PDB file of C-alpha atoms and ligand atoms in Angstrom:
ATOM      1  CA  MET A   3      -0.036  -0.001   0.085  1.00 82.00           C
ATOM      2  CA  ARG A   4       1.467   3.393  -0.950  1.00 95.00           C
ATOM      3  CA  LYS A   5       1.871   6.042   1.733  1.00 98.00           C
ATOM      4  CA  LYS A   6      -0.064   9.240   2.001  1.00 98.00           C
ATOM      5  CA  ILE A   7       2.482  11.941   2.574  1.00 98.00           C
ATOM      6  CA  VAL A   8       2.537  15.750   3.247  1.00 98.00           C
ATOM      7  CA  ALA A   9       6.056  17.119   2.951  1.00 98.00           C
ATOM      8  CA  GLY A  10       7.155  20.719   3.474  1.00 98.00           C
ATOM      9  CA  ASN A  11       9.912  22.435   1.540  1.00 98.00           C
ATOM     10  CA  TRP A  12      11.166  25.374   3.469  1.00 98.00           C
ATOM     11  CA  LYS A  13      13.387  26.584   0.616  1.00 98.00           C
ATOM     12  CA  MET A  14      15.787  29.361   1.617  1.00 98.00           C
ATOM     13  CA  ASN A  15      13.621  30.704   4.409  1.00 98.00           C
ATOM     14  CA  LEU A  16      13.866  30.952   8.219  1.00 98.00           C
ATOM     15  CA  ASN A  17      17.047  31.455  10.240  1.00 98.00           C
ATOM     16  CA  LEU A  18      18.021  28.650  12.628  1.00 98.00           C
ATOM     17  CA  GLN A  19      16.086  29.860  15.538  1.00 98.00           C
ATOM     18  CA  GLU A  20      12.958  30.416  13.454  1.00 98.00           C
ATOM     19  CA  GLY A  21      13.274  26.945  11.975  1.00 98.00           C
ATOM     20  CA  VAL A  22      13.654  25.300  15.344  1.00 98.00           C
ATOM     21  CA  ALA A  23      10.643  27.185  16.604  1.00 98.00           C
ATOM     22  CA  LEU A  24       8.473  26.104  13.649  1.00 98.00           C
ATOM     23  CA  ALA A  25       9.564  22.471  13.983  1.00 98.00           C
ATOM     24  CA  THR A  26       8.786  22.572  17.683  1.00 98.00           C
ATOM     25  CA  GLU A  27       5.377  24.091  17.097  1.00 98.00           C
ATOM     26  CA  LEU A  28       4.635  21.467  14.502  1.00 98.00           C
ATOM     27  CA  LYS A  29       5.802  18.684  16.793  1.00 98.00           C
ATOM     28  CA  GLU A  30       3.451  19.941  19.532  1.00 97.00           C
ATOM     29  CA  SER A  31       0.502  20.239  17.123  1.00 97.00           C
ATOM     30  CA  LEU A  32       0.986  16.650  15.846  1.00 97.00           C
ATOM     31  CA  ALA A  33       1.458  15.280  19.351  1.00 96.00           C
ATOM     32  CA  ALA A  34      -1.854  16.795  20.308  1.00 95.00           C
ATOM     33  CA  ALA A  35      -3.710  15.231  17.337  1.00 95.00           C
ATOM     34  CA  LYS A  36      -2.114  12.590  15.357  1.00 95.00           C
ATOM     35  CA  PRO A  37      -1.932  12.939  11.613  1.00 98.00           C
ATOM     36  CA  ASN A  38      -3.517  10.657   9.164  1.00 97.00           C
ATOM     37  CA  CYS A  39      -0.564  10.644   6.794  1.00 98.00           C
ATOM     38  CA  ASP A  40       3.259  10.686   6.942  1.00 98.00           C
ATOM     39  CA  VAL A  41       4.652  14.168   7.611  1.00 98.00           C
ATOM     40  CA  VAL A  42       8.015  15.268   6.407  1.00 98.00           C
ATOM     41  CA  ILE A  43       9.798  18.661   6.722  1.00 98.00           C
ATOM     42  CA  CYS A  44      12.622  19.466   4.299  1.00 99.00           C
ATOM     43  CA  THR A  45      14.838  22.271   5.573  1.00 98.00           C
ATOM     44  CA  PRO A  46      17.953  24.160   4.637  1.00 98.00           C
ATOM     45  CA  PHE A  47      21.151  22.222   5.520  1.00 98.00           C
ATOM     46  CA  ILE A  48      21.902  24.532   8.466  1.00 98.00           C
ATOM     47  CA  HIS A  49      18.646  23.482  10.239  1.00 98.00           C
ATOM     48  CA  LEU A  50      19.050  19.718   9.855  1.00 98.00           C
ATOM     49  CA  ALA A  51      20.981  18.683  12.948  1.00 98.00           C
ATOM     50  CA  LYS A  52      19.019  20.858  15.360  1.00 98.00           C
ATOM     51  CA  VAL A  53      15.666  20.072  13.807  1.00 98.00           C
ATOM     52  CA  ALA A  54      16.654  16.304  13.918  1.00 98.00           C
ATOM     53  CA  ASP A  55      16.846  16.579  17.714  1.00 98.00           C
ATOM     54  CA  VAL A  56      13.507  18.389  17.870  1.00 98.00           C
ATOM     55  CA  VAL A  57      11.700  15.810  15.850  1.00 98.00           C
ATOM     56  CA  ASP A  58      13.478  12.740  17.114  1.00 95.00           C
ATOM     57  CA  GLY A  59      11.029  10.146  18.333  1.00 94.00           C
ATOM     58  CA  THR A  60       8.010  11.936  16.750  1.00 96.00           C
ATOM     59  CA  VAL A  61       5.964  11.182  13.656  1.00 96.00           C
ATOM     60  CA  ILE A  62       7.852  13.957  11.806  1.00 98.00           C
ATOM     61  CA  GLY A  63      10.281  12.862   9.127  1.00 98.00           C
ATOM     62  CA  LEU A  64      13.228  15.121   8.203  1.00 98.00           C
ATOM     63  CA  GLY A  65      14.761  15.917   4.834  1.00 98.00           C
ATOM     64  CA  ALA A  66      17.241  18.132   3.048  1.00 99.00           C
ATOM     65  CA  GLU A  67      16.319  20.200  -0.048  1.00 98.00           C
ATOM     66  CA  ASN A  68      19.336  19.050  -2.053  1.00 98.00           C
ATOM     67  CA  CYS A  69      22.654  17.180  -1.909  1.00 98.00           C
ATOM     68  CA  ALA A  70      25.786  17.080  -3.930  1.00 98.00           C
ATOM     69  CA  ASP A  71      26.362  15.052  -7.048  1.00 98.00           C
ATOM     70  CA  LYS A  72      29.859  14.058  -5.678  1.00 98.00           C
ATOM     71  CA  GLU A  73      30.625  11.585  -2.972  1.00 98.00           C
ATOM     72  CA  LYS A  74      33.112  13.735  -0.954  1.00 98.00           C
ATOM     73  CA  GLY A  75      36.132  15.859  -1.258  1.00 98.00           C
ATOM     74  CA  ALA A  76      37.274  19.231  -2.564  1.00 98.00           C
ATOM     75  CA  TYR A  77      33.912  20.637  -3.529  1.00 98.00           C
ATOM     76  CA  THR A  78      33.713  23.889  -1.492  1.00 98.00           C
ATOM     77  CA  GLY A  79      30.251  24.730  -0.226  1.00 98.00           C
ATOM     78  CA  GLU A  80      28.648  21.471  -1.292  1.00 98.00           C
ATOM     79  CA  VAL A  81      26.927  19.019   1.147  1.00 98.00           C
ATOM     80  CA  SER A  82      27.135  15.305   0.399  1.00 98.00           C
ATOM     81  CA  ALA A  83      24.362  12.677   0.849  1.00 98.00           C
ATOM     82  CA  ALA A  84      26.445  11.091   3.523  1.00 98.00           C
ATOM     83  CA  GLN A  85      26.633  14.374   5.459  1.00 98.00           C
ATOM     84  CA  VAL A  86      22.887  14.866   5.067  1.00 98.00           C
ATOM     85  CA  LYS A  87      22.311  11.307   6.399  1.00 98.00           C
ATOM     86  CA  SER A  88      24.611  11.947   9.368  1.00 98.00           C
ATOM     87  CA  THR A  89      22.450  14.745  10.669  1.00 98.00           C
ATOM     88  CA  GLY A  90      19.604  12.307  11.303  1.00 98.00           C
ATOM     89  CA  ALA A  91      17.624  13.222   8.077  1.00 98.00           C
ATOM     90  CA  GLN A  92      15.945  10.426   6.211  1.00 98.00           C
ATOM     91  CA  TYR A  93      14.885  12.238   3.015  1.00 98.00           C
ATOM     92  CA  VAL A  94      16.173  14.575   0.413  1.00 99.00           C
ATOM     93  CA  ILE A  95      14.409  16.532  -2.268  1.00 99.00           C
ATOM     94  CA  LEU A  96      16.080  16.185  -5.705  1.00 98.00           C
ATOM     95  CA  GLY A  97      15.238  17.710  -9.061  1.00 98.00           C
ATOM     96  CA  HIS A  98      13.232  20.625  -7.738  1.00 98.00           C
ATOM     97  CA  SER A  99      12.470  23.012 -10.620  1.00 97.00           C
ATOM     98  CA  GLU A 100      14.322  25.880  -8.806  1.00 97.00           C
ATOM     99  CA  ARG A 101      17.484  23.682  -8.809  1.00 98.00           C
ATOM    100  CA  ARG A 102      16.960  22.704 -12.445  1.00 97.00           C
ATOM    101  CA  GLN A 103      16.237  26.311 -13.547  1.00 96.00           C
ATOM    102  CA  TYR A 104      18.602  28.448 -11.362  1.00 97.00           C
ATOM    103  CA  TYR A 105      21.472  25.986 -10.895  1.00 98.00           C
ATOM    104  CA  GLY A 106      21.492  24.167 -14.184  1.00 98.00           C
ATOM    105  CA  GLU A 107      20.829  20.742 -12.749  1.00 98.00           C
ATOM    106  CA  THR A 108      20.543  18.358 -15.675  1.00 98.00           C
ATOM    107  CA  ALA A 109      19.108  14.889 -15.805  1.00 97.00           C
ATOM    108  CA  GLU A 110      22.666  13.404 -15.675  1.00 97.00           C
ATOM    109  CA  ILE A 111      23.539  15.425 -12.569  1.00 98.00           C
ATOM    110  CA  LEU A 112      20.248  14.362 -10.955  1.00 98.00           C
ATOM    111  CA  LYS A 113      21.025  10.770 -11.781  1.00 98.00           C
ATOM    112  CA  GLU A 114      24.314  11.042  -9.850  1.00 98.00           C
ATOM    113  CA  LYS A 115      22.462  12.723  -6.894  1.00 98.00           C
ATOM    114  CA  VAL A 116      19.785  10.148  -6.806  1.00 98.00           C
ATOM    115  CA  ASN A 117      22.256   7.279  -6.787  1.00 98.00           C
ATOM    116  CA  LEU A 118      24.342   8.838  -4.008  1.00 98.00           C
ATOM    117  CA  ALA A 119      21.277   9.663  -1.951  1.00 98.00           C
ATOM    118  CA  LEU A 120      19.993   6.104  -2.250  1.00 98.00           C
ATOM    119  CA  ALA A 121      23.391   4.595  -1.565  1.00 98.00           C
ATOM    120  CA  ASN A 122      23.524   6.635   1.709  1.00 98.00           C
ATOM    121  CA  GLY A 123      20.156   5.384   2.886  1.00 98.00           C
ATOM    122  CA  LEU A 124      18.117   8.543   2.066  1.00 98.00           C
ATOM    123  CA  LYS A 125      14.668   8.413   0.543  1.00 98.00           C
ATOM    124  CA  VAL A 126      14.378  10.736  -2.451  1.00 98.00           C
ATOM    125  CA  ILE A 127      11.537  13.062  -3.111  1.00 99.00           C
ATOM    126  CA  PHE A 128      12.085  13.476  -6.830  1.00 98.00           C
ATOM    127  CA  CYS A 129      10.445  16.515  -8.484  1.00 98.00           C
ATOM    128  CA  ILE A 130       9.192  16.600 -12.072  1.00 98.00           C
ATOM    129  CA  GLY A 131       7.007  19.074 -13.848  1.00 98.00           C
ATOM    130  CA  GLU A 132       6.538  21.253 -16.933  1.00 97.00           C
ATOM    131  CA  VAL A 133       6.910  25.015 -17.430  1.00 96.00           C
ATOM    132  CA  LEU A 134       3.994  27.067 -18.687  1.00 93.00           C
ATOM    133  CA  GLU A 135       5.013  27.140 -22.390  1.00 94.00           C
ATOM    134  CA  GLU A 136       5.239  23.379 -22.361  1.00 96.00           C
ATOM    135  CA  ARG A 137       1.814  23.018 -20.954  1.00 95.00           C
ATOM    136  CA  GLU A 138       0.427  25.576 -23.379  1.00 92.00           C
ATOM    137  CA  ALA A 139       2.024  23.577 -26.243  1.00 96.00           C
ATOM    138  CA  GLY A 140       0.349  20.396 -24.884  1.00 96.00           C
ATOM    139  CA  LYS A 141       3.831  18.846 -24.243  1.00 98.00           C
ATOM    140  CA  GLN A 142       3.493  18.260 -20.492  1.00 97.00           C
ATOM    141  CA  ASN A 143       3.341  14.455 -20.786  1.00 98.00           C
ATOM    142  CA  GLU A 144       6.280  14.329 -23.089  1.00 98.00           C
ATOM    143  CA  VAL A 145       8.324  16.582 -20.752  1.00 98.00           C
ATOM    144  CA  VAL A 146       7.468  14.698 -17.528  1.00 98.00           C
ATOM    145  CA  GLY A 147       7.956  11.300 -19.182  1.00 98.00           C
ATOM    146  CA  SER A 148      11.454  12.327 -20.285  1.00 98.00           C
ATOM    147  CA  GLN A 149      12.294  13.675 -16.822  1.00 98.00           C
ATOM    148  CA  LEU A 150      11.367  10.293 -15.354  1.00 98.00           C
ATOM    149  CA  ALA A 151      13.193   8.289 -18.033  1.00 98.00           C
ATOM    150  CA  ASP A 152      16.317  10.400 -18.007  1.00 97.00           C
ATOM    151  CA  SER A 153      17.008  10.302 -14.322  1.00 96.00           C
ATOM    152  CA  LEU A 154      15.237   7.294 -12.942  1.00 98.00           C
ATOM    153  CA  PHE A 155      14.981   4.525 -15.533  1.00 98.00           C
ATOM    154  CA  ASP A 156      18.337   2.963 -14.628  1.00 98.00           C
ATOM    155  CA  LEU A 157      17.258   2.353 -11.096  1.00 98.00           C
ATOM    156  CA  THR A 158      16.315  -1.133  -9.934  1.00 98.00           C
ATOM    157  CA  GLU A 159      12.870  -1.886  -8.619  1.00 97.00           C
ATOM    158  CA  GLU A 160      14.318  -2.151  -5.212  1.00 97.00           C
ATOM    159  CA  GLN A 161      15.868   1.312  -5.422  1.00 98.00           C
ATOM    160  CA  LEU A 162      12.629   2.728  -6.790  1.00 98.00           C
ATOM    161  CA  ALA A 163      10.939   1.641  -3.559  1.00 98.00           C
ATOM    162  CA  ASN A 164      12.839   4.498  -1.858  1.00 98.00           C
ATOM    163  CA  ILE A 165      11.635   7.136  -4.401  1.00 98.00           C
ATOM    164  CA  ILE A 166       8.666   9.465  -3.821  1.00 98.00           C
ATOM    165  CA  LEU A 167       7.635  11.398  -6.828  1.00 98.00           C
ATOM    166  CA  ALA A 168       6.400  15.030  -6.643  1.00 98.00           C
ATOM    167  CA  TYR A 169       4.613  16.402  -9.662  1.00 98.00           C
ATOM    168  CA  GLU A 170       5.059  20.128  -9.536  1.00 97.00           C
ATOM    169  CA  PRO A 171       3.846  22.071 -12.610  1.00 97.00           C
ATOM    170  CA  VAL A 172       6.397  24.957 -12.556  1.00 95.00           C
ATOM    171  CA  TRP A 173       3.730  27.513 -13.526  1.00 94.00           C
ATOM    172  CA  ALA A 174       1.982  26.649 -10.200  1.00 92.00           C
ATOM    173  CA  ILE A 175       4.969  26.941  -7.854  1.00 90.00           C
ATOM    174  CA  GLY A 176       4.744  29.968  -5.666  1.00 84.00           C
ATOM    175  CA  THR A 177       2.359  31.625  -8.115  1.00 86.00           C
ATOM    176  CA  GLY A 178      -0.866  31.100  -6.287  1.00 81.00           C
ATOM    177  CA  LYS A 179      -2.065  29.419  -9.436  1.00 82.00           C
ATOM    178  CA  THR A 180      -2.908  25.801  -8.620  1.00 84.00           C
ATOM    179  CA  ALA A 181      -3.399  22.974 -11.150  1.00 90.00           C
ATOM    180  CA  THR A 182      -7.014  21.934 -10.983  1.00 95.00           C
ATOM    181  CA  ALA A 183      -7.592  18.570  -9.235  1.00 96.00           C
ATOM    182  CA  GLU A 184      -8.403  17.068 -12.678  1.00 97.00           C
ATOM    183  CA  GLN A 185      -5.114  18.365 -14.145  1.00 96.00           C
ATOM    184  CA  ALA A 186      -3.246  16.960 -11.262  1.00 97.00           C
ATOM    185  CA  GLU A 187      -5.040  13.542 -11.543  1.00 98.00           C
ATOM    186  CA  ASP A 188      -4.473  13.337 -15.319  1.00 98.00           C
ATOM    187  CA  MET A 189      -0.779  13.877 -14.850  1.00 98.00           C
ATOM    188  CA  HIS A 190      -0.431  11.608 -11.798  1.00 98.00           C
ATOM    189  CA  ALA A 191      -2.245   8.824 -13.651  1.00 98.00           C
ATOM    190  CA  PHE A 192       0.086   9.340 -16.616  1.00 98.00           C
ATOM    191  CA  ILE A 193       3.155   9.244 -14.309  1.00 98.00           C
ATOM    192  CA  ARG A 194       1.943   6.053 -12.661  1.00 98.00           C
ATOM    193  CA  GLY A 195       1.546   4.604 -16.269  1.00 98.00           C
ATOM    194  CA  VAL A 196       5.116   5.559 -17.038  1.00 98.00           C
ATOM    195  CA  ILE A 197       6.410   3.900 -13.946  1.00 98.00           C
ATOM    196  CA  ALA A 198       4.274   0.797 -14.690  1.00 98.00           C
ATOM    197  CA  GLY A 199       5.734   0.626 -18.136  1.00 98.00           C
ATOM    198  CA  ARG A 200       9.325   0.582 -16.894  1.00 98.00           C
ATOM    199  CA  PHE A 201       9.075  -1.025 -13.422  1.00 98.00           C
ATOM    200  CA  GLY A 202       5.830  -2.956 -13.614  1.00 98.00           C
ATOM    201  CA  GLU A 203       2.317  -2.589 -12.163  1.00 98.00           C
ATOM    202  CA  VAL A 204       3.235  -3.434  -8.524  1.00 97.00           C
ATOM    203  CA  ALA A 205       5.953  -0.778  -8.365  1.00 98.00           C
ATOM    204  CA  ALA A 206       3.623   1.732  -9.960  1.00 98.00           C
ATOM    205  CA  GLU A 207       0.859   0.926  -7.460  1.00 98.00           C
ATOM    206  CA  ASN A 208       3.286   1.294  -4.529  1.00 98.00           C
ATOM    207  CA  ILE A 209       4.917   4.552  -5.460  1.00 98.00           C
ATOM    208  CA  SER A 210       3.625   7.701  -3.711  1.00 98.00           C
ATOM    209  CA  ILE A 211       3.065  10.620  -6.131  1.00 98.00           C
ATOM    210  CA  LEU A 212       2.727  14.075  -4.439  1.00 98.00           C
ATOM    211  CA  TYR A 213       1.330  17.190  -5.979  1.00 97.00           C
ATOM    212  CA  GLY A 214       3.105  20.450  -5.502  1.00 97.00           C
ATOM    213  CA  GLY A 215       2.299  24.003  -6.519  1.00 95.00           C
ATOM    214  CA  SER A 216       0.391  26.548  -4.452  1.00 92.00           C
ATOM    215  CA  CYS A 217      -1.237  23.875  -2.409  1.00 95.00           C
ATOM    216  CA  LYS A 218      -2.999  25.259   0.691  1.00 95.00           C
ATOM    217  CA  PRO A 219      -5.534  24.314   3.306  1.00 97.00           C
ATOM    218  CA  SER A 220      -8.399  25.493   1.124  1.00 96.00           C
ATOM    219  CA  ASN A 221      -7.550  23.389  -1.962  1.00 96.00           C
ATOM    220  CA  ALA A 222      -5.695  20.385  -0.466  1.00 98.00           C
ATOM    221  CA  LYS A 223      -8.781  18.227   0.246  1.00 97.00           C
ATOM    222  CA  GLU A 224      -9.962  18.387  -3.311  1.00 97.00           C
ATOM    223  CA  ILE A 225      -6.618  17.655  -4.822  1.00 97.00           C
ATOM    224  CA  PHE A 226      -5.843  14.867  -2.374  1.00 98.00           C
ATOM    225  CA  SER A 227      -9.273  13.289  -3.083  1.00 98.00           C
ATOM    226  CA  LYS A 228      -8.050  12.165  -6.481  1.00 98.00           C
ATOM    227  CA  PRO A 229      -7.116   8.540  -6.778  1.00 98.00           C
ATOM    228  CA  ASP A 230      -3.609   8.975  -8.018  1.00 98.00           C
ATOM    229  CA  VAL A 231      -2.659  11.854  -5.733  1.00 98.00           C
ATOM    230  CA  ASP A 232      -0.952  10.633  -2.630  1.00 98.00           C
ATOM    231  CA  GLY A 233      -0.291  13.907  -0.900  1.00 98.00           C
ATOM    232  CA  GLY A 234       1.558  17.176  -1.322  1.00 98.00           C
ATOM    233  CA  LEU A 235       4.931  18.859  -1.474  1.00 98.00           C
ATOM    234  CA  ILE A 236       4.232  22.177   0.125  1.00 98.00           C
ATOM    235  CA  GLY A 237       6.317  25.400  -0.230  1.00 97.00           C
ATOM    236  CA  GLY A 238       4.925  28.591   1.066  1.00 97.00           C
ATOM    237  CA  ALA A 239       2.262  26.981   3.155  1.00 98.00           C
ATOM    238  CA  ALA A 240       4.830  24.904   5.043  1.00 98.00           C
ATOM    239  CA  LEU A 241       6.289  28.001   6.650  1.00 98.00           C
ATOM    240  CA  LYS A 242       3.269  28.551   9.005  1.00 98.00           C
ATOM    241  CA  CYS A 243       2.391  25.695  11.318  1.00 98.00           C
ATOM    242  CA  ALA A 244      -1.353  26.381  11.080  1.00 98.00           C
ATOM    243  CA  ASP A 245      -1.330  26.275   7.208  1.00 98.00           C
ATOM    244  CA  PHE A 246       0.831  23.167   7.088  1.00 98.00           C
ATOM    245  CA  ARG A 247      -1.336  21.511   9.667  1.00 98.00           C
ATOM    246  CA  GLY A 248      -4.464  22.501   7.643  1.00 98.00           C
ATOM    247  CA  ILE A 249      -2.977  20.642   4.642  1.00 98.00           C
ATOM    248  CA  ILE A 250      -2.069  17.621   6.721  1.00 98.00           C
ATOM    249  CA  ASP A 251      -5.621  17.578   8.038  1.00 98.00           C
ATOM    250  CA  ALA A 252      -6.957  17.376   4.517  1.00 98.00           C
ATOM    251  CA  TRP A 253      -6.311  13.677   4.932  1.00 98.00           C
ATOM    252  CA  ASN A 254      -8.759  13.370   7.874  1.00 96.00           C
TER     253      ASN A 254
HETATM  254  C1  PEP B  19       7.494  23.908  -4.061  1.00 62.54           C
HETATM  255  O1  PEP B  19       8.415  24.714  -4.374  1.00 62.54           O
HETATM  256  O2  PEP B  19       7.894  22.703  -3.800  1.00 62.54           O
HETATM  257  C2  PEP B  19       6.209  24.333  -3.880  1.00 62.54           C
HETATM  258  C3  PEP B  19       5.243  23.428  -4.060  1.00 62.54           C
HETATM  259  O3  PEP B  19       5.974  25.641  -3.621  1.00 62.54           O
HETATM  260  P1  PEP B  19       4.602  26.440  -3.254  1.00 62.54           P
HETATM  261  O4  PEP B  19       3.675  25.463  -2.459  1.00 62.54           O
HETATM  262  O5  PEP B  19       4.930  27.660  -2.543  1.00 62.54           O
HETATM  263  O6  PEP B  19       3.962  26.588  -4.640  1.00 62.54           O
END
C-alpha cells in the first residue's frame, strides 16, 4: 500500500532559531492530534542537525532540499548525501524546478545525486514538472515522461521503492495558481503509467506521487481526493504551522 505523505519544503527561508521554533510548534501540534498521513519537513542544511533533535522520536520525518552530485572531497560549499544522512535526516528533495532552472541541474547530474542519496540510505523526493510554455503547447506528458526516464529509469525496482515522486507544474509553484484537481489527476495517472511501463504494475501501485504547486488548506482536500494523488509537497504554506497543519488535516 502506498503512503499518504505531506512534505514541506522550506526553501531558503527561516533562520536557525525560526526553523527550530517552527519544527517545535509542528511537533506539539501533531502530538496533540495525530496525523492521518506521513509528515516530512525538508529544511535548509543549516537546520538539519538541530531540527533532527527536535523531531527525534516523533511522527515527523526530516529531509534536506538538495545534496551534492559528488561523494566527498574538494567541492567547497557542497553538502554530500552522507553528510545529510549523518544529521539524522531520512529524506532529500532532488530535481526541484528551482534547482533545475537556477542551478543548471541536468538529468545526468540528478542521476548522480539520486544514486548517491539512495546509496547513503536516504529516501528521495524526486520532483518533475513542466513549465507554462510546455503546458500551453500540450507537451506536459512528453516533458514529464522524459524527466522520469532520463533520471530514474536506470534504477532497480528495489531502489525505486525509496523514491517518492512530486509532480510540480512549474507554473503553479509559488504563483498562487494551482493546477485543477483534474489536471493533477491526469498527470499523476500518466506518471503512474510511465512507472508501470518501466518497473511494472506493482511498483507503480506502490509509489507515492505528491502534488506540489500553491497547495493550501483551502484546496488540499479536493486535490488529495483524486485516486492517483498521494499527498503534497508544500512550499509557502509549510512556513506557517497552522497552514501546514491544515493541509495535513486534509487527509482526515
Ligand atoms: C515547491 O516549491 O515545492 C512548492 C510546491 O511551492 P509552493 O507550495 O509555494 O507553490
